C-alpha positions as a printed NumPy array, in Angstrom:
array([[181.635,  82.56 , -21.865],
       [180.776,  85.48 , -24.239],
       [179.045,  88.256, -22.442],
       [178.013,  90.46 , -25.641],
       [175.861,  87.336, -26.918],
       [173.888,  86.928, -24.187],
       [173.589,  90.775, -23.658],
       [172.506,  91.089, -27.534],
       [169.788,  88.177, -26.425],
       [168.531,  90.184, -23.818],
       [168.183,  93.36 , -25.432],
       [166.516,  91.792, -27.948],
       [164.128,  90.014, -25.918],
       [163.527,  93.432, -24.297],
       [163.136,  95.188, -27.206],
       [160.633,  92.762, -28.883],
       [158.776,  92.725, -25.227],
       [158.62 ,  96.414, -25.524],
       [157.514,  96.329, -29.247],
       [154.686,  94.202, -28.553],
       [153.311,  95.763, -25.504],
       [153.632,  99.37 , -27.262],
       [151.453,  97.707, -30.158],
       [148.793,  96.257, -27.891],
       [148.414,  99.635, -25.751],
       [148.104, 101.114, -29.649],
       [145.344,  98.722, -30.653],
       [143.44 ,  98.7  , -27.01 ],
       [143.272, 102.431, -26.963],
       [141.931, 102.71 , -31.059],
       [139.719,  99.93 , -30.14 ],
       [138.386, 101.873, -26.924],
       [138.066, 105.078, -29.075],
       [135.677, 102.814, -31.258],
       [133.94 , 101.798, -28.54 ],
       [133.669, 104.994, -27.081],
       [132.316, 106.567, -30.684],
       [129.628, 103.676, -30.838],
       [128.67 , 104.289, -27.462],
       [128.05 , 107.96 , -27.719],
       [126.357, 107.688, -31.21 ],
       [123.845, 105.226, -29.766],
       [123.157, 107.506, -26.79 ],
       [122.311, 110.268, -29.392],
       [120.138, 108.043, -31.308],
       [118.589, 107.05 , -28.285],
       [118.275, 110.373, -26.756],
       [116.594, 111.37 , -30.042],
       [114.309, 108.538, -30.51 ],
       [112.905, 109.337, -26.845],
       [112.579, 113.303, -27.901],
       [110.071, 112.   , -30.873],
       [108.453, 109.387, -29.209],
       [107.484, 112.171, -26.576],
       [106.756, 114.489, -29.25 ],
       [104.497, 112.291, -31.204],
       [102.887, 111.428, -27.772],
       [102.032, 115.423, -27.436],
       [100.28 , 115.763, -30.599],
       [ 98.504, 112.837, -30.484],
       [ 96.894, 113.492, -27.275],
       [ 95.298, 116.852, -29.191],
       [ 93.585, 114.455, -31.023],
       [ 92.072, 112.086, -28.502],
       [ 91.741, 113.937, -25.456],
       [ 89.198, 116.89 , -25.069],
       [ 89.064, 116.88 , -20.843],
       [ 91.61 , 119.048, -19.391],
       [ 92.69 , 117.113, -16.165],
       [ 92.858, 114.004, -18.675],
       [ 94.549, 115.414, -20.993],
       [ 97.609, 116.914, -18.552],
       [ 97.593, 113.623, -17.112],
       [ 98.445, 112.547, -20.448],
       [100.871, 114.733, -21.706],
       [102.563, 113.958, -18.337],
       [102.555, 110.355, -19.059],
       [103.834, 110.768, -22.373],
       [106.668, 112.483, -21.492],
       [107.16 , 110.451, -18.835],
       [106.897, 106.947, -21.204],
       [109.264, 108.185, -23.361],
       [112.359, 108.397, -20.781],
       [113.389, 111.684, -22.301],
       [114.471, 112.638, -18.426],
       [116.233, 109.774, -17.937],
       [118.101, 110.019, -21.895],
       [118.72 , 113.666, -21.188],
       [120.534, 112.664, -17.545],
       [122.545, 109.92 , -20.074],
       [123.622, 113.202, -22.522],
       [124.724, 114.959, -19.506],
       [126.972, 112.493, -18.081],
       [128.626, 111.768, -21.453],
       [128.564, 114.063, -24.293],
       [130.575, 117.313, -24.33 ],
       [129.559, 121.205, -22.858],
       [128.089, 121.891, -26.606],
       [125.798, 118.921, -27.01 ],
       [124.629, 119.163, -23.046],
       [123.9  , 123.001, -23.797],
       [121.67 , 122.263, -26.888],
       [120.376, 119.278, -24.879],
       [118.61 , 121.492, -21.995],
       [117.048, 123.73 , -24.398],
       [115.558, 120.914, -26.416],
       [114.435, 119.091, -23.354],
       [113.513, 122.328, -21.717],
       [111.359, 123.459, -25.229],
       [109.86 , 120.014, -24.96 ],
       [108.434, 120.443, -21.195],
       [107.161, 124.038, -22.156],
       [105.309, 122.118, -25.265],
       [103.908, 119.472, -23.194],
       [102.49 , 122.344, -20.791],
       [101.195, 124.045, -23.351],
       [ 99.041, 121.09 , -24.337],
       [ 98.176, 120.581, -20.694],
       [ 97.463, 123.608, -19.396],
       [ 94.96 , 125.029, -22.787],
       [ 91.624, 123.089, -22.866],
       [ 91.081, 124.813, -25.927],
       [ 94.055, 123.94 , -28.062],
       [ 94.25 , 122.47 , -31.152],
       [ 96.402, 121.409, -33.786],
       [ 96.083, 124.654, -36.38 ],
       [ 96.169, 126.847, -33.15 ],
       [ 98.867, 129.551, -33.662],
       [100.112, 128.809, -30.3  ],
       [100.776, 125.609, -30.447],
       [102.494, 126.016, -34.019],
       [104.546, 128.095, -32.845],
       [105.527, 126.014, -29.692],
       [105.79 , 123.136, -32.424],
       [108.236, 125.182, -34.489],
       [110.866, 126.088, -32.129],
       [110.852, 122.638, -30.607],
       [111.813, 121.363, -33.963],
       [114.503, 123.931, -34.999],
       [116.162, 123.754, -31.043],
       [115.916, 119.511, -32.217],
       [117.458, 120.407, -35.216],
       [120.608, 122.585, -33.643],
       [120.651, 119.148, -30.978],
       [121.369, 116.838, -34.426],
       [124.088, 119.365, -35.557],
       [125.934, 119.49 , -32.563],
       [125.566, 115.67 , -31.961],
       [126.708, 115.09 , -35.461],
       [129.088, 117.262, -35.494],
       [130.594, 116.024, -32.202],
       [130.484, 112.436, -33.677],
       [132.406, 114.161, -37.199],
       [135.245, 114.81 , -35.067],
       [135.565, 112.03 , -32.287]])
């Protein structure tokens, strides 16, 4: 019997083995990456999306509502509808230190606006207050989509 033939057989068959497992880890992790990337641009999008549903919400309630206690009520519920709580607990869990930081602030801008409508009988939508309020919601939203797409650029 010749021993180098069936050695030769068997490092073969350990090598291909080997080969083919390596290649499948390769393509499971690059297919988890993808995954991963799809996952965390739909939570953006999503977190977004509830950020200017709440926001449209705000200023709409300017418009209809003239009663104080009705319209906190309804800035409440607006934010509330939107689920920007529960998409900003989402961004927290997954997305990196950067996107989390510029997360807060947005979400944090976006409570102080909703106050603001709440809390000023008043208001209205040429006040200077509530422009400004307005204004640095929408630039801290616009440093959010930077980071976000940014993040996204180099995952």
């Amino acid at each position: 019997m010749n021993w180098g033939t069936q050695i030769s057989t068997v490092i073969g068959a350990v090598l291909g083995i080997s080969a083919t497992l390596l290649a499948d880890r390769v393509r499971y992790r690059r297919e988890q990456e993808t995954r991963d990337h799809a996952d965390r641009r739909d939570l953006y999008a999503r977190y977004l999306t509830a950020l200017n549903d709440s926001s449209s919400s705000l200023r709409l309630i300017i418009l209809k509502q003239s009663d104080p206690a009705a319209r906190y009520e309804a800035a409440l519920g607006a934010f509330r509808d939107a689920s920007v709580l529960t998409r900003r607990y989402e961004i927290n869990l997954q997305a990196p230190s950067a996107v989390k930081a510029k997360s807060d602030q947005t979400y944090r801008l976006l409570r102080d606006w909703r106050d603001l409508i709440g809390t000023r009988p008043g208001l209205a939508l040429t006040s200077t207050e509530y422009l400004e309020a307005l204004d640095i919601f929408h630039n801290a939203r616009k440093d959010l989509q930077s980071a976000m797409r940014e993040h996204l650029r180099r995952d």
